[in-house]
CSV table of C-alpha atoms in Angstrom, one decimal:
chain,number,residue,atom,x,y,z
A,618,UNK,CA,-12.0,-19.0,-25.3
A,619,UNK,CA,-13.6,-17.0,-22.5
A,620,UNK,CA,-17.4,-17.0,-22.5
A,621,UNK,CA,-19.2,-14.0,-21.2
A,622,UNK,CA,-22.7,-13.0,-20.1
A,623,UNK,CA,-23.5,-9.3,-20.3
A,624,UNK,CA,-25.9,-7.9,-17.7
A,625,UNK,CA,-27.1,-4.3,-17.9
A,626,UNK,CA,-30.5,-2.6,-18.1
A,627,UNK,CA,-29.3,-0.2,-20.8
A,628,UNK,CA,-29.7,-1.7,-24.3
A,629,UNK,CA,-27.0,0.6,-25.8
A,630,UNK,CA,-24.6,-0.3,-23.0
A,631,UNK,CA,-25.2,-4.0,-23.7
A,632,UNK,CA,-24.8,-3.5,-27.4
A,633,UNK,CA,-21.5,-1.7,-26.9
A,634,UNK,CA,-20.0,-4.4,-24.7
A,635,UNK,CA,-21.3,-7.1,-27.1
A,636,UNK,CA,-19.7,-5.4,-30.2
A,637,UNK,CA,-16.4,-5.0,-28.3
A,638,UNK,CA,-16.2,-8.6,-27.1
A,639,UNK,CA,-17.3,-9.9,-30.5
A,640,UNK,CA,-14.3,-8.2,-32.0
A,641,UNK,CA,-11.9,-10.1,-29.9
A,642,UNK,CA,-11.1,-13.7,-30.9
A,643,UNK,CA,-10.6,-15.0,-27.4
A,644,UNK,CA,-14.0,-14.0,-26.0
A,645,UNK,CA,-17.5,-15.2,-26.9
A,646,UNK,CA,-20.7,-13.6,-25.7
A,647,UNK,CA,-23.2,-16.2,-24.8
A,648,UNK,CA,-26.1,-13.9,-24.0
A,649,UNK,CA,-27.4,-10.6,-22.6
A,650,UNK,CA,-29.6,-10.0,-19.6
A,651,UNK,CA,-31.5,-6.8,-18.8
A,652,UNK,CA,-32.1,-7.4,-15.0
A,653,UNK,CA,-30.9,-9.5,-12.1
A,654,UNK,CA,-33.5,-12.2,-12.2
A,655,UNK,CA,-32.7,-12.8,-15.9
A,656,UNK,CA,-29.0,-12.8,-15.2
A,657,UNK,CA,-29.4,-15.6,-12.5
A,658,UNK,CA,-31.5,-17.7,-14.9
A,659,UNK,CA,-29.2,-17.3,-17.8
A,660,UNK,CA,-26.0,-17.9,-15.7
A,661,UNK,CA,-27.5,-21.2,-14.6
A,662,UNK,CA,-28.4,-22.2,-18.1
A,663,UNK,CA,-25.4,-20.9,-20.0
A,664,UNK,CA,-22.7,-21.3,-17.3
A,665,UNK,CA,-20.4,-18.5,-18.7
A,666,UNK,CA,-16.9,-18.1,-17.5
A,667,UNK,CA,-17.5,-14.4,-16.6
A,668,UNK,CA,-20.6,-12.4,-15.9
A,669,UNK,CA,-20.2,-8.6,-16.6
A,670,UNK,CA,-22.7,-7.3,-13.9
A,671,UNK,CA,-24.3,-3.9,-13.7
A,672,UNK,CA,-25.3,-2.8,-10.2
A,673,UNK,CA,-28.4,-0.7,-10.5
A,674,UNK,CA,-31.2,-2.4,-12.4
A,675,UNK,CA,-34.9,-2.6,-12.0
A,676,UNK,CA,-36.3,-5.5,-10.0
A,677,UNK,CA,-33.5,-7.6,-8.8
A,678,UNK,CA,-30.3,-5.5,-8.7
A,679,UNK,CA,-26.8,-6.7,-9.5
A,680,UNK,CA,-25.9,-7.3,-5.9
A,681,UNK,CA,-28.6,-9.8,-5.2
A,682,UNK,CA,-28.0,-11.4,-8.6
A,683,UNK,CA,-24.3,-11.8,-7.7
A,684,UNK,CA,-25.2,-13.3,-4.4
A,685,UNK,CA,-27.5,-15.9,-6.0
A,686,UNK,CA,-25.1,-16.8,-8.8
A,687,UNK,CA,-22.3,-17.3,-6.3
A,688,UNK,CA,-24.5,-19.2,-3.9
A,689,UNK,CA,-25.5,-21.6,-6.6
A,690,UNK,CA,-21.9,-22.8,-6.8
A,691,UNK,CA,-21.7,-22.5,-10.6
A,692,UNK,CA,-18.4,-21.9,-12.4
A,693,UNK,CA,-19.3,-18.3,-13.4
A,694,UNK,CA,-17.3,-15.5,-11.8
A,695,UNK,CA,-18.7,-12.0,-11.5
A,696,UNK,CA,-17.0,-8.8,-12.7
A,697,UNK,CA,-19.0,-5.8,-11.5
A,698,UNK,CA,-19.0,-2.7,-13.7
A,699,UNK,CA,-19.7,0.6,-11.9
A,700,UNK,CA,-19.3,4.3,-11.7
A,701,UNK,CA,-17.8,6.5,-9.1
A,702,UNK,CA,-21.0,7.2,-7.3
A,703,UNK,CA,-21.7,3.5,-6.7
A,704,UNK,CA,-18.9,2.6,-4.4
A,705,UNK,CA,-21.2,1.5,-1.5
A,706,UNK,CA,-22.9,-0.8,-3.9
A,707,UNK,CA,-19.6,-2.2,-5.1
A,708,UNK,CA,-18.6,-3.0,-1.6
A,709,UNK,CA,-21.9,-4.9,-1.1
A,710,UNK,CA,-21.3,-6.8,-4.4
A,711,UNK,CA,-17.8,-7.9,-3.3
A,712,UNK,CA,-19.4,-9.1,-0.1
A,713,UNK,CA,-21.8,-11.1,-2.2
A,714,UNK,CA,-18.9,-12.8,-3.9
A,715,UNK,CA,-18.0,-10.7,-6.9
A,716,UNK,CA,-14.4,-11.2,-8.1
A,717,UNK,CA,-13.8,-7.6,-8.8
A,718,UNK,CA,-15.0,-4.4,-10.4
A,719,UNK,CA,-14.1,-1.9,-13.1
A,720,UNK,CA,-15.4,1.4,-14.1
A,721,UNK,CA,-17.8,1.4,-17.1
A,722,UNK,CA,-15.5,3.9,-18.9
A,723,UNK,CA,-12.5,1.6,-18.5
A,724,UNK,CA,-10.2,1.5,-21.6
A,725,UNK,CA,-10.8,-1.5,-23.9
A,726,UNK,CA,-7.5,-3.1,-22.9
A,727,UNK,CA,-8.4,-2.7,-19.1
A,728,UNK,CA,-11.8,-4.4,-19.6
A,729,UNK,CA,-10.4,-7.3,-21.6
A,730,UNK,CA,-7.5,-7.8,-19.2
A,731,UNK,CA,-10.0,-7.8,-16.3
A,732,UNK,CA,-12.2,-10.4,-18.0
A,733,UNK,CA,-9.1,-12.6,-18.6
A,734,UNK,CA,-7.9,-12.2,-15.0
A,735,UNK,CA,-11.3,-13.0,-13.5
A,736,UNK,CA,-11.8,-16.0,-15.8
A,737,UNK,CA,-8.3,-17.3,-14.7
A,738,UNK,CA,-9.4,-17.2,-11.1
A,739,UNK,CA,-7.7,-13.9,-10.1
A,740,UNK,CA,-9.4,-10.7,-8.9
A,741,UNK,CA,-9.4,-7.3,-10.4
A,742,UNK,CA,-10.0,-3.9,-8.9
A,743,UNK,CA,-9.9,-0.6,-10.9
A,744,UNK,CA,-6.9,1.3,-9.7
A,745,UNK,CA,-8.8,4.6,-9.7
A,746,UNK,CA,-11.3,3.1,-7.2
A,747,UNK,CA,-9.0,1.2,-4.9
A,748,UNK,CA,-8.5,4.2,-2.6
A,749,UNK,CA,-12.2,4.8,-2.4
A,750,UNK,CA,-13.0,1.1,-1.8
A,751,UNK,CA,-10.5,0.9,1.1
A,752,UNK,CA,-11.9,4.1,2.6
A,753,UNK,CA,-15.4,2.7,2.3
A,754,UNK,CA,-14.3,-0.3,4.5
A,755,UNK,CA,-14.0,2.1,7.5
A,756,UNK,CA,-17.8,2.4,7.5
A,757,UNK,CA,-18.3,-1.3,7.6
A,758,UNK,CA,-15.5,-2.7,9.8
A,759,UNK,CA,-16.5,-2.9,13.5
A,760,UNK,CA,-15.3,0.0,15.6
A,761,UNK,CA,-13.1,-2.3,17.7
A,762,UNK,CA,-11.2,-3.2,14.5
A,763,UNK,CA,-12.4,-6.7,14.2
A,764,UNK,CA,-11.9,-9.7,16.5
A,765,UNK,CA,-8.5,-11.0,15.5
A,766,UNK,CA,-8.3,-13.6,18.3
A,767,UNK,CA,-11.4,-15.8,17.8
A,768,UNK,CA,-11.4,-16.9,14.2
A,769,UNK,CA,-9.7,-20.3,13.9
A,770,UNK,CA,-8.8,-19.5,10.3
A,771,UNK,CA,-6.3,-16.9,11.6
A,772,UNK,CA,-4.8,-19.5,13.9
A,773,UNK,CA,-4.2,-21.8,11.0
A,774,UNK,CA,-1.9,-19.3,9.3
A,775,UNK,CA,1.9,-19.4,9.8
A,776,UNK,CA,3.6,-16.2,10.8
A,777,UNK,CA,4.7,-15.7,7.1
A,778,UNK,CA,1.2,-16.4,5.8
A,779,UNK,CA,-0.2,-13.8,8.3
A,780,UNK,CA,2.3,-11.2,7.0
A,781,UNK,CA,1.2,-12.1,3.4
A,782,UNK,CA,-2.4,-11.7,4.3
A,783,UNK,CA,-1.7,-8.2,5.9
A,784,UNK,CA,0.1,-7.2,2.7
A,785,UNK,CA,-2.7,-8.4,0.5
A,786,UNK,CA,-5.1,-6.5,2.7
A,787,UNK,CA,-3.1,-3.3,2.0
A,788,UNK,CA,-3.6,-3.9,-1.7
A,789,UNK,CA,0.0,-4.8,-2.4
A,790,UNK,CA,0.8,-6.8,-5.6
A,791,UNK,CA,2.8,-10.0,-5.6
A,792,UNK,CA,5.8,-8.0,-6.9
A,793,UNK,CA,5.5,-5.5,-4.1
A,794,UNK,CA,5.2,-8.3,-1.5
A,795,UNK,CA,8.2,-10.1,-3.0
A,796,UNK,CA,10.3,-6.9,-2.8
A,797,UNK,CA,9.2,-6.2,0.8
A,798,UNK,CA,9.9,-9.7,2.1
A,799,UNK,CA,12.8,-10.6,-0.2
A,800,UNK,CA,11.0,-13.5,-1.9
A,801,UNK,CA,10.6,-14.6,-5.4
A,802,UNK,CA,7.2,-13.8,-7.0
A,803,UNK,CA,6.5,-17.5,-7.5
A,804,UNK,CA,7.1,-18.1,-3.7
A,805,UNK,CA,4.7,-15.2,-3.0
A,806,UNK,CA,2.1,-16.7,-5.3
A,807,UNK,CA,2.4,-20.0,-3.5
A,808,UNK,CA,2.0,-18.2,-0.1
A,809,UNK,CA,-1.0,-16.3,-1.3
A,810,UNK,CA,-2.6,-19.5,-2.6
A,811,UNK,CA,-2.2,-21.1,0.8
A,812,UNK,CA,-3.6,-18.1,2.6
A,813,UNK,CA,-6.7,-18.1,0.3
A,814,UNK,CA,-7.2,-21.8,0.9
A,815,UNK,CA,-6.9,-21.5,4.7
A,816,UNK,CA,-9.2,-18.5,5.1
A,817,UNK,CA,-11.7,-19.9,2.6
A,818,UNK,CA,-11.4,-16.9,0.2
A,819,UNK,CA,-12.3,-17.2,-3.5
A,820,UNK,CA,-9.7,-14.6,-4.5
A,821,UNK,CA,-7.6,-11.6,-3.4
A,822,UNK,CA,-10.7,-9.4,-3.2
A,823,UNK,CA,-12.3,-11.7,-0.6
A,824,UNK,CA,-8.9,-11.8,1.2
A,825,UNK,CA,-8.9,-8.0,1.5
A,826,UNK,CA,-12.4,-8.1,3.0
A,827,UNK,CA,-11.3,-10.8,5.4
A,828,UNK,CA,-8.3,-8.8,6.5
A,829,UNK,CA,-10.4,-5.7,7.1
A,830,UNK,CA,-13.1,-7.6,8.9
A,831,UNK,CA,-10.5,-9.0,11.3
A,832,UNK,CA,-8.6,-5.7,11.9
A,833,UNK,CA,-5.5,-6.7,10.0
A,834,UNK,CA,-5.7,-3.8,7.6
A,835,UNK,CA,-6.9,-0.2,7.6
A,836,UNK,CA,-6.9,2.5,5.0
A,837,UNK,CA,-3.7,4.6,5.3
A,838,UNK,CA,-3.9,8.4,5.4
A,839,UNK,CA,-3.7,10.1,2.0
């Protein structure tokens, strides 16, 4: 059973998500919050597996709420729900520690799969927004491409682990990495786990941010 807290300032949006999740045996809605401050309080009280987090809300927005929930060290993981015109906010939310994001108009199966993935400790990024997210990084990465020589976390990686980090930074799946380096997917999964541990990343999304910050990945031309 995956427990969920729904955070959105629109009552009809909360109602729709609540009805959907109530119809699925493997999910349980623990509560609803209409703004960020309420979300922080309820996350601490209810400790849901996943928080479905809106971004734009009155008072404390979803970015600050995400930052506070993650900083509290609770078990809850954040899945941001957004629309195309909020990419810059999504980038900030991922920086704050969110484990991924989906479009609000995602298909039912995509939303449920995203909730399951985040609850299991993985990350999820809406495929339709991946290109836009990576492009957005160019506005945040230092002009010199990041300082790849100073961070001791990079020095702790083996050559193979560094290659894996670069591949993750490019948005490759485990299957794509396995094909590229002629490895089994289970081996790739092990490598990814070690990379995340060494760089102190919660999940693949945070690893992508790390790779971009250190100049190991850049958006490719369309």
